[in-house]
Backbone as numpy.savetxt, mean C-alpha at the origin, in Angstrom:
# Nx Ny Nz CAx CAy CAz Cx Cy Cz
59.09 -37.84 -17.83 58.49 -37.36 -16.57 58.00 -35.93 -16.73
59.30 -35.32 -17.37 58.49 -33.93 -18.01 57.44 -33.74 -18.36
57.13 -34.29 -19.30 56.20 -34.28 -20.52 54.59 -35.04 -19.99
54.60 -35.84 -19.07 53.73 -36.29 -18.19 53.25 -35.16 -17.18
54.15 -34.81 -17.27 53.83 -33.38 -15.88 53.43 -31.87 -16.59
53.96 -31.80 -17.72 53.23 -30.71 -18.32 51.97 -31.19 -18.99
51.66 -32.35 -19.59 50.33 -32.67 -20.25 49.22 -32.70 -19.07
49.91 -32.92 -17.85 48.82 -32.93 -16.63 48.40 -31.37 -16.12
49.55 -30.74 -16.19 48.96 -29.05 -15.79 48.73 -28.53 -17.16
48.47 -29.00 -17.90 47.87 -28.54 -19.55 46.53 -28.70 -19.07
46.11 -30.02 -18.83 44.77 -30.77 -18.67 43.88 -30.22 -17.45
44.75 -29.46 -16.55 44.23 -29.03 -15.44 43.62 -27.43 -15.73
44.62 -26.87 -16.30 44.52 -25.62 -17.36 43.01 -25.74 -18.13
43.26 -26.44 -18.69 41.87 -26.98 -19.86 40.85 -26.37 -18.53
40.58 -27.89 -18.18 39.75 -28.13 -16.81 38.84 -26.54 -16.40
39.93 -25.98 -15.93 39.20 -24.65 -15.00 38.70 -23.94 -16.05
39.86 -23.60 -17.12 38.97 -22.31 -18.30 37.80 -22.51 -18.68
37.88 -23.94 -18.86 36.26 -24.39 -19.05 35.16 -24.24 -18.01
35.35 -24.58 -17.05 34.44 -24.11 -15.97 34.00 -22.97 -15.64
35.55 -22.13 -15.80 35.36 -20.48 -15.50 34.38 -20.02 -16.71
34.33 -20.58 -17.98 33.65 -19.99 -18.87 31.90 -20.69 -18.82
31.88 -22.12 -18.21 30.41 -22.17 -18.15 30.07 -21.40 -17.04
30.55 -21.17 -15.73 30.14 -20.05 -15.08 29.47 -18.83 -15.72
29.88 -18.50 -16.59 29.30 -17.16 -17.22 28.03 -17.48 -17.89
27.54 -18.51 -18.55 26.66 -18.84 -19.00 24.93 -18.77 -18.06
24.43 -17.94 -18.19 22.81 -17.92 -17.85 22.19 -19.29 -18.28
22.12 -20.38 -17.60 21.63 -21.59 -17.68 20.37 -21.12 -17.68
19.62 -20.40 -16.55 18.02 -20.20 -16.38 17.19 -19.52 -17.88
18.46 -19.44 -18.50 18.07 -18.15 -19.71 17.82 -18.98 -20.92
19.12 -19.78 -21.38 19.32 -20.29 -22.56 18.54 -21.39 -22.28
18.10 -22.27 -21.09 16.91 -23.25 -21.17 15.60 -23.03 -20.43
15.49 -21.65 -21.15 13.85 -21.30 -20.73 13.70 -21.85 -19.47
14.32 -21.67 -18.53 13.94 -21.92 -16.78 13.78 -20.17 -16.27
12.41 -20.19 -15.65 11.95 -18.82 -15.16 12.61 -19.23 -13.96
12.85 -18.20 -13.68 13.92 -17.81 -11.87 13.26 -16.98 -11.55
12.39 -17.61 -10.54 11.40 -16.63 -8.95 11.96 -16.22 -7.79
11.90 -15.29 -7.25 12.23 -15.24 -6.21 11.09 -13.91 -5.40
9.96 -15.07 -4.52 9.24 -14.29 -4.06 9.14 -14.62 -3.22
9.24 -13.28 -1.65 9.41 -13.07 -0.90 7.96 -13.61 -0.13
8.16 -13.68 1.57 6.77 -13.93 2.12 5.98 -12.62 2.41
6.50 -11.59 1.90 5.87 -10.50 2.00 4.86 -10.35 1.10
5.38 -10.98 0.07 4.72 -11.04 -1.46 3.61 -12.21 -1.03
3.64 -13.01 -0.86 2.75 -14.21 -0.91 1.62 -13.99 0.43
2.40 -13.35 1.68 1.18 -13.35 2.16 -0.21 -11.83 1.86
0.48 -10.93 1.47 -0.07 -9.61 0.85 -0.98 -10.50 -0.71
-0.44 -11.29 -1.55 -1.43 -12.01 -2.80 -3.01 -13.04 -1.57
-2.44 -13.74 -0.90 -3.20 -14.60 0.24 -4.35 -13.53 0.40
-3.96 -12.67 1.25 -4.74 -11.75 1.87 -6.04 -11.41 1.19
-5.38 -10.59 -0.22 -5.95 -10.19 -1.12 -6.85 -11.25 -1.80
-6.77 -12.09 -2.26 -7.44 -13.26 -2.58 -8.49 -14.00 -2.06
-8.35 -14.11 -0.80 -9.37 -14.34 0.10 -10.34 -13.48 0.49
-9.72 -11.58 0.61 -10.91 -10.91 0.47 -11.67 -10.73 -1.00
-10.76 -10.88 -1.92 -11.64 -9.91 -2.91 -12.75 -11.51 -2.94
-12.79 -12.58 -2.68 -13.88 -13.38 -2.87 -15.06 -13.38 -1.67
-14.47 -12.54 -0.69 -15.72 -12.31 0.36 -16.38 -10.43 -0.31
-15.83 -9.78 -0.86 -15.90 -8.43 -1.02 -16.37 -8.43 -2.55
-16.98 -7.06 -2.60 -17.34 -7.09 -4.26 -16.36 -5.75 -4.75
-15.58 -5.78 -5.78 -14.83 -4.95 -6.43 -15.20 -4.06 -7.39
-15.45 -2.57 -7.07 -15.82 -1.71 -8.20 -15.07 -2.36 -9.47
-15.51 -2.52 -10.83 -14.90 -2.53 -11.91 -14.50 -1.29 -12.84
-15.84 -0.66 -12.49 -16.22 0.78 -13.46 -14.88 1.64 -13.83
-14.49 1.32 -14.75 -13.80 1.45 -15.48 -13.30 3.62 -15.06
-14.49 4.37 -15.63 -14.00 5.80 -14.83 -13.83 6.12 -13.60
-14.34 5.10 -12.32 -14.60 5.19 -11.05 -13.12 5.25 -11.14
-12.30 3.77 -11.64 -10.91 3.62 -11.33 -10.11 4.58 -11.63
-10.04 5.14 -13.06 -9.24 5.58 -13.81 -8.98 7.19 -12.69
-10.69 7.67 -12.17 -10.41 8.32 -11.49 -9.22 8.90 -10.36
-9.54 7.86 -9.69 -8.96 7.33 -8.19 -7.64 7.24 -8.47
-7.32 6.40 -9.85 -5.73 5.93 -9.88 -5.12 7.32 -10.43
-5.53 8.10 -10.72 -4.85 9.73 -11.35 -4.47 10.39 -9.67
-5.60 10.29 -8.71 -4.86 10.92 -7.61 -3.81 10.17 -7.34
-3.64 8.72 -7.60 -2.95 7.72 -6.51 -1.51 8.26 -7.26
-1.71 7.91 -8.50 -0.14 8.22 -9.70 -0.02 9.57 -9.19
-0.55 10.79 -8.92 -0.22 12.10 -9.04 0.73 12.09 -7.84
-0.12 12.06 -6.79 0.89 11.64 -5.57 2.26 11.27 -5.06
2.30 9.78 -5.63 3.37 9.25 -6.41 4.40 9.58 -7.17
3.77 10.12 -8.12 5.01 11.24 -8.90 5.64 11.82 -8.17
4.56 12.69 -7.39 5.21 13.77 -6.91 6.09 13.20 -5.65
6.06 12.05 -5.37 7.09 11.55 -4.07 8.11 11.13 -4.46
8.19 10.93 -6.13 9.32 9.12 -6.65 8.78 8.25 -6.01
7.38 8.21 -5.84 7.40 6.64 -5.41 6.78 6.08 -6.75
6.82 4.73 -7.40 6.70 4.07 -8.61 5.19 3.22 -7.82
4.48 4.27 -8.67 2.97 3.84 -8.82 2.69 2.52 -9.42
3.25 2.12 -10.02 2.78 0.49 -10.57 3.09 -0.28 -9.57
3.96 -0.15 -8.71 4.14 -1.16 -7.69 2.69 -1.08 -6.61
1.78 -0.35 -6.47 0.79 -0.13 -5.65 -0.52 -0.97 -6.26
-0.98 -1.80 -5.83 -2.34 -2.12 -6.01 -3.38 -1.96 -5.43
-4.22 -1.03 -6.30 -5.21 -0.23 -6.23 -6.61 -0.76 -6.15
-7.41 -1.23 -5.36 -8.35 -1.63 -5.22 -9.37 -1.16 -4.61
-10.80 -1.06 -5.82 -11.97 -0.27 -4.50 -13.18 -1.06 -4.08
-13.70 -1.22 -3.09 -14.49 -1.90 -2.70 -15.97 -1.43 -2.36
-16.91 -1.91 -3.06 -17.97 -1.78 -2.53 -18.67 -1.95 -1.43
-18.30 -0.73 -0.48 -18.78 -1.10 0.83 -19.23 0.03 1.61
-19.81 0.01 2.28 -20.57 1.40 2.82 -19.60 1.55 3.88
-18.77 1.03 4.43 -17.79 1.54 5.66 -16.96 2.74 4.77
-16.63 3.32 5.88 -15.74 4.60 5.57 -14.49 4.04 6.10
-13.57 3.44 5.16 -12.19 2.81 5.21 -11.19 2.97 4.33
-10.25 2.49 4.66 -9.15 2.72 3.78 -8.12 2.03 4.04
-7.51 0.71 3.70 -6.45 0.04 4.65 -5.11 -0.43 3.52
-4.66 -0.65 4.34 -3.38 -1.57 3.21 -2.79 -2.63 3.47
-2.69 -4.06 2.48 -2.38 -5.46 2.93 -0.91 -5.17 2.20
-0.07 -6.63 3.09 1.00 -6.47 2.45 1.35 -6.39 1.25
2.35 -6.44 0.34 2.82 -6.26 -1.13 1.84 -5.24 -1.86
2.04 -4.22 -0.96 1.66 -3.01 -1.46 0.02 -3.04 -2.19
-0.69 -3.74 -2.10 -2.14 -3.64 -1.66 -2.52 -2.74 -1.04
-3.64 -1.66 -1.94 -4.13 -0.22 -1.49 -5.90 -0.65 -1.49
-6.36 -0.89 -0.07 -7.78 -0.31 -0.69 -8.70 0.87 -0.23
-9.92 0.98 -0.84 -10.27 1.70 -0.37 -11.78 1.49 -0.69
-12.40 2.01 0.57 -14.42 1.54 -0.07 -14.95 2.65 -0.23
-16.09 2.49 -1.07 -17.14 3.54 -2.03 -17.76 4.50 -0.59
-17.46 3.79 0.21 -18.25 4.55 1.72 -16.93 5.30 1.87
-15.83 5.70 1.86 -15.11 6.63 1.60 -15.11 7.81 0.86
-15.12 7.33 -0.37 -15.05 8.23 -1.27 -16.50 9.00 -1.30
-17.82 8.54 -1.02 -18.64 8.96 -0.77 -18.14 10.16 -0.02
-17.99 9.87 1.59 -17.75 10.56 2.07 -16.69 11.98 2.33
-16.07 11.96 1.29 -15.02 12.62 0.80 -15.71 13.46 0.19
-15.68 15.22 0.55 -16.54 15.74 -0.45 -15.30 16.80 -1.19
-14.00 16.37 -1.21 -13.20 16.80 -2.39 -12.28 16.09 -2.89
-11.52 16.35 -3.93 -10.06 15.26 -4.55 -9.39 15.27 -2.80
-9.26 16.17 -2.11 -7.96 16.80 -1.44 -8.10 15.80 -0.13
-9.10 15.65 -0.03 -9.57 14.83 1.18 -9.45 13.47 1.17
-9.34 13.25 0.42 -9.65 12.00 -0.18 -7.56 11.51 -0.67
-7.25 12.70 -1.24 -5.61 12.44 -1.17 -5.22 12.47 0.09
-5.34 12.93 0.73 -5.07 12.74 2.36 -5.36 11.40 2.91
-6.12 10.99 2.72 -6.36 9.66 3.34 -5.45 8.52 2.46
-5.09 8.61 1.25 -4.87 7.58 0.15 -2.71 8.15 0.47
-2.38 9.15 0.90 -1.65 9.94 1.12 -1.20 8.80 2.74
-1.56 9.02 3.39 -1.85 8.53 4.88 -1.04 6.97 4.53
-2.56 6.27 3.88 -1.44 4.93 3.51 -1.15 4.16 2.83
-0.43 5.68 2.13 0.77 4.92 1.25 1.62 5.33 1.69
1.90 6.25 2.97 3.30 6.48 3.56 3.28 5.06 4.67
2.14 3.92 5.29 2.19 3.17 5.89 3.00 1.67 4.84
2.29 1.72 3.69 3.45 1.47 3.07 4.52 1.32 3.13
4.64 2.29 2.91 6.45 3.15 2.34 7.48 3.13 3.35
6.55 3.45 4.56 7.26 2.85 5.48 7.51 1.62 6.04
7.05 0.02 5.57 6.74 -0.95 5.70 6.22 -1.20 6.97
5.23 -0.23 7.20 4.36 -0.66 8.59 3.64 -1.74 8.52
2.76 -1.88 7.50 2.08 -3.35 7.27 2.73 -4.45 8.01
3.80 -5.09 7.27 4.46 -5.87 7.89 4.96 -5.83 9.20
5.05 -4.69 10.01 5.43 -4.41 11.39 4.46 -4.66 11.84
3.31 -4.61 11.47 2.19 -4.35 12.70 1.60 -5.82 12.73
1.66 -6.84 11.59 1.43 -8.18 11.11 2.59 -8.95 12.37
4.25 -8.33 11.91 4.91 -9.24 12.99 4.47 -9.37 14.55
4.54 -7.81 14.92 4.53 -7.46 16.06 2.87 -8.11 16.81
1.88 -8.28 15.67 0.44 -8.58 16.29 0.61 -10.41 16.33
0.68 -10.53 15.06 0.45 -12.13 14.82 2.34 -13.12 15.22
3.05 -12.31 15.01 4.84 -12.79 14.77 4.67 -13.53 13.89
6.10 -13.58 13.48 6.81 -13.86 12.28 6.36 -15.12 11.62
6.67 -15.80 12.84 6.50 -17.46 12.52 5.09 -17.49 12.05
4.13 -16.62 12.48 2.92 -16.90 11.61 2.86 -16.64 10.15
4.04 -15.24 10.28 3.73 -14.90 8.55 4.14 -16.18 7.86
5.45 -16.44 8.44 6.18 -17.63 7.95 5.10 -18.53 7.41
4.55 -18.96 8.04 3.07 -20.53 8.13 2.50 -20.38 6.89
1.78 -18.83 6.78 1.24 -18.48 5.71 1.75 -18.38 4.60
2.82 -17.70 4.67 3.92 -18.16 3.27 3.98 -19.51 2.63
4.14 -20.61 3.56 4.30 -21.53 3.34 3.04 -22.35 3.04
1.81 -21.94 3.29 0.85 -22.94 3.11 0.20 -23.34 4.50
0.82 -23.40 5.34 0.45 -24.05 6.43 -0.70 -23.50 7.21
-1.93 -24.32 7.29 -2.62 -23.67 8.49 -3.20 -22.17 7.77
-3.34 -21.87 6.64 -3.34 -20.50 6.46 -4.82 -20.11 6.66
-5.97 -21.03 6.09 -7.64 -20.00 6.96 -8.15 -19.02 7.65
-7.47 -19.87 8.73 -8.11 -19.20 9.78 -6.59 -17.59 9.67
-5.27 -18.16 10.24 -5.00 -17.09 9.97 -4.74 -15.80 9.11
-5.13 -16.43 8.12 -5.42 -15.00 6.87 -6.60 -14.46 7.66
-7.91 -14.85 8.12 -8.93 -13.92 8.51 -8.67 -13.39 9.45
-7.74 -13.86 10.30 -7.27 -12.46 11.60 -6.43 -12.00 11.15
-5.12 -12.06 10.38 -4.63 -11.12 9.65 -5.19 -10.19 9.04
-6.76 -10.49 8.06 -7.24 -8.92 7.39 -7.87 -8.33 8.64
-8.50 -9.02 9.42 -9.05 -8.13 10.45 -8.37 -7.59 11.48
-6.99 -8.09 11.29 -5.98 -6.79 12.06 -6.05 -5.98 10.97
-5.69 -6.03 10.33 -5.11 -4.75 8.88 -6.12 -4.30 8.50
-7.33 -4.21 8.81 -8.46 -3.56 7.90 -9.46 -2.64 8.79
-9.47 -3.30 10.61 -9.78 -2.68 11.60 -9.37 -1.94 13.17
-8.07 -2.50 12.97 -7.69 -2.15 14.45 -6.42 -1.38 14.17
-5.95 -0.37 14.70 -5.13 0.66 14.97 -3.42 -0.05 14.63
-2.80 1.11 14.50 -1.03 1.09 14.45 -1.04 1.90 15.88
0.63 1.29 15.97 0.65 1.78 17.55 0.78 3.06 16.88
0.79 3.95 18.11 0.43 6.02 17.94 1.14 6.46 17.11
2.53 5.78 17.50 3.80 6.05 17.13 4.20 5.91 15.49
3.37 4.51 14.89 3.29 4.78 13.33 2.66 5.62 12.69
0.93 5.55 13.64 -0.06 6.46 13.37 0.83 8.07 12.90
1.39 8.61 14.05 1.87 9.88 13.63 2.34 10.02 12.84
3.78 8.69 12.26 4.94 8.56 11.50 4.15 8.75 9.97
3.11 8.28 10.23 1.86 8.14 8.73 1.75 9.62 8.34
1.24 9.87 9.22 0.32 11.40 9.08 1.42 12.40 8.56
2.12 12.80 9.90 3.57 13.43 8.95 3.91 13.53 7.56
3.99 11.95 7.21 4.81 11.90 6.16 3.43 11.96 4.72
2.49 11.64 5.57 0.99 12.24 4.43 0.78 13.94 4.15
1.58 14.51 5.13 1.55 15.87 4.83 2.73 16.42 4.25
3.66 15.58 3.94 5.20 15.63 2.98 4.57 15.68 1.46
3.90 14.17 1.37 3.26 13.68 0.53 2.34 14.49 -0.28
1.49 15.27 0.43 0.21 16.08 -0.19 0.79 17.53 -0.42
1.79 17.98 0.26 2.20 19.14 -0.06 3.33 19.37 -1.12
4.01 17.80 -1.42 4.92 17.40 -2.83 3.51 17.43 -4.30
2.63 17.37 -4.16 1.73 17.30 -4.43 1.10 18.78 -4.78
1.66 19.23 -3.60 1.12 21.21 -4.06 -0.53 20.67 -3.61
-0.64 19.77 -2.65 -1.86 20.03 -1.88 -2.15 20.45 -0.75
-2.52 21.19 -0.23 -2.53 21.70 1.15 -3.53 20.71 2.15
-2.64 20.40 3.12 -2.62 19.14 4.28 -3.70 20.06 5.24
-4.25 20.71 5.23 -5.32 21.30 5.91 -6.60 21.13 6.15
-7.08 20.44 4.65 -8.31 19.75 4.12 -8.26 18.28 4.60
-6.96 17.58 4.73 -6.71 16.67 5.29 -7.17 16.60 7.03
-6.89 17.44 7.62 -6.74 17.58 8.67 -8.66 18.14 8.85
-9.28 19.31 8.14 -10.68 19.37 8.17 -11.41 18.04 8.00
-11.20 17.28 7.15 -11.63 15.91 6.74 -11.63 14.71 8.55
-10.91 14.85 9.13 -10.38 14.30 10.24 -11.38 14.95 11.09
-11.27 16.08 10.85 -12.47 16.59 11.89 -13.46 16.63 11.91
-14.20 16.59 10.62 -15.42 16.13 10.61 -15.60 14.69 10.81
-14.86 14.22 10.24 -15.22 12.46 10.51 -15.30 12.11 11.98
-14.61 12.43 12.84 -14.57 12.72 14.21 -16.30 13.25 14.50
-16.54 13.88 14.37 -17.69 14.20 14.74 -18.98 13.37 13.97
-19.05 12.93 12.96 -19.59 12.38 12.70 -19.79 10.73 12.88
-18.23 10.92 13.71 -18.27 9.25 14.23 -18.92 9.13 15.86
-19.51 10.53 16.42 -20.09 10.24 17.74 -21.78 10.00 17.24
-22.10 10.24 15.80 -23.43 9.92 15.56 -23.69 8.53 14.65
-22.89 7.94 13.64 -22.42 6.79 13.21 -21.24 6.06 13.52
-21.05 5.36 14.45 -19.68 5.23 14.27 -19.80 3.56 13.85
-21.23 2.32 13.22 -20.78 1.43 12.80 -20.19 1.49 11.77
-20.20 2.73 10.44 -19.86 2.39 9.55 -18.37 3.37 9.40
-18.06 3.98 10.28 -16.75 5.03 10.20 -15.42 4.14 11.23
-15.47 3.20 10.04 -14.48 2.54 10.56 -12.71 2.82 11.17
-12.44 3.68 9.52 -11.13 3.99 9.50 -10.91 5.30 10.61
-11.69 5.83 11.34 -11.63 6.60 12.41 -11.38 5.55 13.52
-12.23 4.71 13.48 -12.51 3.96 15.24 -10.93 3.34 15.17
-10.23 3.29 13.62 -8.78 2.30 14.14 -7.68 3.72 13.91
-8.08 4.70 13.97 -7.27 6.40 14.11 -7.61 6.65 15.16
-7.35 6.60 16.18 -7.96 7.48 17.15 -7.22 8.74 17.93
-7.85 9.48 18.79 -7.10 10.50 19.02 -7.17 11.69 17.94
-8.26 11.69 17.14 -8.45 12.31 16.27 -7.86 14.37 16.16
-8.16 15.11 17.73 -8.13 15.84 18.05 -6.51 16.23 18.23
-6.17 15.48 18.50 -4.27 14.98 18.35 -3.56 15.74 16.98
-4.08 14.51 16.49 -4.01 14.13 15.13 -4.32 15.97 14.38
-5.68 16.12 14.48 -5.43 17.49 13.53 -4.76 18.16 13.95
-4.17 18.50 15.49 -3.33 19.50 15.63 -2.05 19.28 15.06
-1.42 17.93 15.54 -0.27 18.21 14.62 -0.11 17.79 13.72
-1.09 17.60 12.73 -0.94 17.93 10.99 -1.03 19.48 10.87
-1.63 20.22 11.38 -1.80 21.49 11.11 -0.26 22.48 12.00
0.07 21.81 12.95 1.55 22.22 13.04 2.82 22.10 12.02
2.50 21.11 11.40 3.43 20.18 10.47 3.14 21.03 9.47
1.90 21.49 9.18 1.53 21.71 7.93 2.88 23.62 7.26
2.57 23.75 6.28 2.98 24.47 5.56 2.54 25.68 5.23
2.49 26.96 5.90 1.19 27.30 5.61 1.41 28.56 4.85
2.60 28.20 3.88 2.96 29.38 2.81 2.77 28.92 1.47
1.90 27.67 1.79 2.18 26.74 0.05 0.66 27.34 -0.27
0.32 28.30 -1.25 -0.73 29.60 -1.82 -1.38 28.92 -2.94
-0.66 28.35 -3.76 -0.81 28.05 -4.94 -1.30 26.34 -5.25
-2.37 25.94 -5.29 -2.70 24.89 -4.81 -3.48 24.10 -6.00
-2.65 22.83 -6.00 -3.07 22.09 -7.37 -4.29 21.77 -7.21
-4.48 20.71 -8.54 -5.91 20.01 -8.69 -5.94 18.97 -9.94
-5.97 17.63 -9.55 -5.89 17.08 -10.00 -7.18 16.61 -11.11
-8.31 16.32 -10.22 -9.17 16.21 -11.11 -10.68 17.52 -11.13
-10.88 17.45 -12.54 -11.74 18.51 -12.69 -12.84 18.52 -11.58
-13.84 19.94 -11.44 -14.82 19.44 -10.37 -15.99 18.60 -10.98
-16.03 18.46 -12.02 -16.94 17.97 -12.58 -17.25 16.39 -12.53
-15.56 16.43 -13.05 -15.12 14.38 -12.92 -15.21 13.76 -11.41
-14.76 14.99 -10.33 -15.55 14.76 -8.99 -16.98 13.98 -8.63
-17.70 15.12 -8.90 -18.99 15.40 -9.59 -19.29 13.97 -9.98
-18.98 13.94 -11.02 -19.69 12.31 -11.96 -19.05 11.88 -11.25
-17.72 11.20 -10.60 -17.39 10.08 -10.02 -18.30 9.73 -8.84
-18.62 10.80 -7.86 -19.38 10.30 -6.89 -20.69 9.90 -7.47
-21.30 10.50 -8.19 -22.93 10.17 -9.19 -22.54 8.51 -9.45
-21.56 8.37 -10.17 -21.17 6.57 -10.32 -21.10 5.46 -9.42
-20.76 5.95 -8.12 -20.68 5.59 -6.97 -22.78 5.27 -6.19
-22.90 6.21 -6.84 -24.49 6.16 -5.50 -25.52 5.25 -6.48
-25.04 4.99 -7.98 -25.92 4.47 -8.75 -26.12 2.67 -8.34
C-alpha cells in the first residue's frame, strides 16, 4: 500500500516538474510563430493613412524629406521623444496644413512649408502636433467625435469606407476642443524652447497666417481648424521664455533656401 502510494506521489511529482518546465519554454519562438499584438489605435491610424496616401500625392524627394525629418528628430531629441515612432509624411498640396492620424502619423503639405518663411516657424507648427500626439489627442478627439464603437468597426473591418473618410476629415479639418488646442500650444512652446528655439516666431507665424487668412482663407486650412488665433499668440508669448538669448538652428539658410526652390519646381 506503501509503495503504491509513494509511486503515485512520485508520478504526480514527475507530472508538475514537467509542466512547470514546459511553461518556461517560448513555444512562439522555437516554432517560428510571430506573436502580434496590434492595437486599434494602430490599425485604424495604418487605415487612415492608406486610404489617403491613394487619394493624395506624396513628396518622395529624397532632400525635401531628409530636410523636414532633421527638424522633426531635432525636436524630438530634444524632448526624449523617440523619433522613429513618428511617421513623417509630406503632401503635395497647396493647403496650408498640418494634421496628425492615429499611430503617430505626422503630415504635413508643401502649401505649408511654402508658407513658412523660416526652420523656426515651421518647428512650431510640426512642434504643435507632435505634442497632440504625445498627448494622445488624436484618439480623443476620434472617440469623443465619431465614439469608440466606431473606432472599434474600423479596427475590425467592418463598414470601414465611408467611415475612414469622416474620420480623415475630422482629423485633417475641423478643430480640437480649445482646451487641447491650448494643451498643444503650451506644450509646443516646452518643445521649441527644449530645442533652444524661441516660441516667438511661432507665435509671429500665427499672426501672420491670421491675417492672411481674412484674404485666402480656401487654402489656410490649418488656421480655419485653430481658431482664436489672437488668443492663441498671446498666450504663447506669455508662456514663452523670454531669457532663452542664444538660439539654435538647425538647418543651414541655404538648405532652407534650396528646400523651398524644390518645393515650387
Amino acid at each position: 500500500m506503501n509503495k503504491l502510494f509513494f509511486q503515485g506521489l512520485l508520478s504526480i511529482c514527475i507530472f508538475f516538474g514537467l509542466w512547470c518546465s514546459l511553461q518556461q519554454v517560448n513555444w512562439l519562438l522555437l516554432l517560428n510563430i510571430e506573436q502580434t499584438q496590434i492595437s486599434p489605435e494602430e490599425t485604424v491610424g495604418d487605415l487612415y493613412w492608406e486610404y489617403l496616401s491613394s487619394e493624395e500625392k506624396e513628396i518622395t524627394n529624397n532632400f525635401v524629406l531628409q530636410s523636414i525629418d532633421s527638424i522633426l528628430t531635432t525636436i524630438c531629441e530634444s524632448n526624449h521623444i523617440n523619433s522613429k515612432n513618428i511617421q513623417l509624411h509630406i503632401i503635395d498640396n497647396a493647403e496650408i496644413n498640418a494634421f496628425a492620424l492615429p499611430n503617430k502619423h505626422l503630415l504635413i503639405t508643401s502649401g505649408l512649408l511654402l508658407a513658412s518663411e523660416n526652420e523656426i516657424e515651421l518647428a512650431g507648427v510640426i512642434s504643435h502636433e507632435l505634442a497632440h500626439i504625445e498627448l494622445n489627442h488624436v484618439i480623443k478627439k476620434l472617440a469623443k467625435k465619431l465614439g469608440l464603437s466606431v473606432i472599434t468597426a474600423i479596427s475590425s473591418g467592418n463598414n470601414k469606407g465611408q467611415i475612414i473618410r469622416e474620420g480623415i476629415k475630422l482629423l485633417s479639418s475641423s478643430a480640437y476642443d480649445r482646451n487641447l488646442e491650448k494643451e498643444a500650444d503650451l506644450k509646443a512652446v516646452k518643445y521649441l524652447e527644449n530645442t533652444r528655439l524661441k516660441s516667438d516666431a511661432f507665435a509671429s507665424f500665427l499672426y501672420r497666417l491670421s491675417l492672411l487668412e481674412q484674404i485666402d482663407s480656401k487654402h489656410l486650412v490649418w488656421m480655419s481648424t485653430h481658431p482664436n488665433s489672437k488668443d492663441r499668440v498671446k498666450y504663447i508669448l506669455k508662456n514663452s521664455n523670454p531669457y532663452l538669448k542664444k538660439e539654435s538652428s538647425i538647418l543651414h539658410k541655404d538648405t532652407w533656401a534650396k528646400l523651398k526652390l524644390r518645393l515650387k519646381i
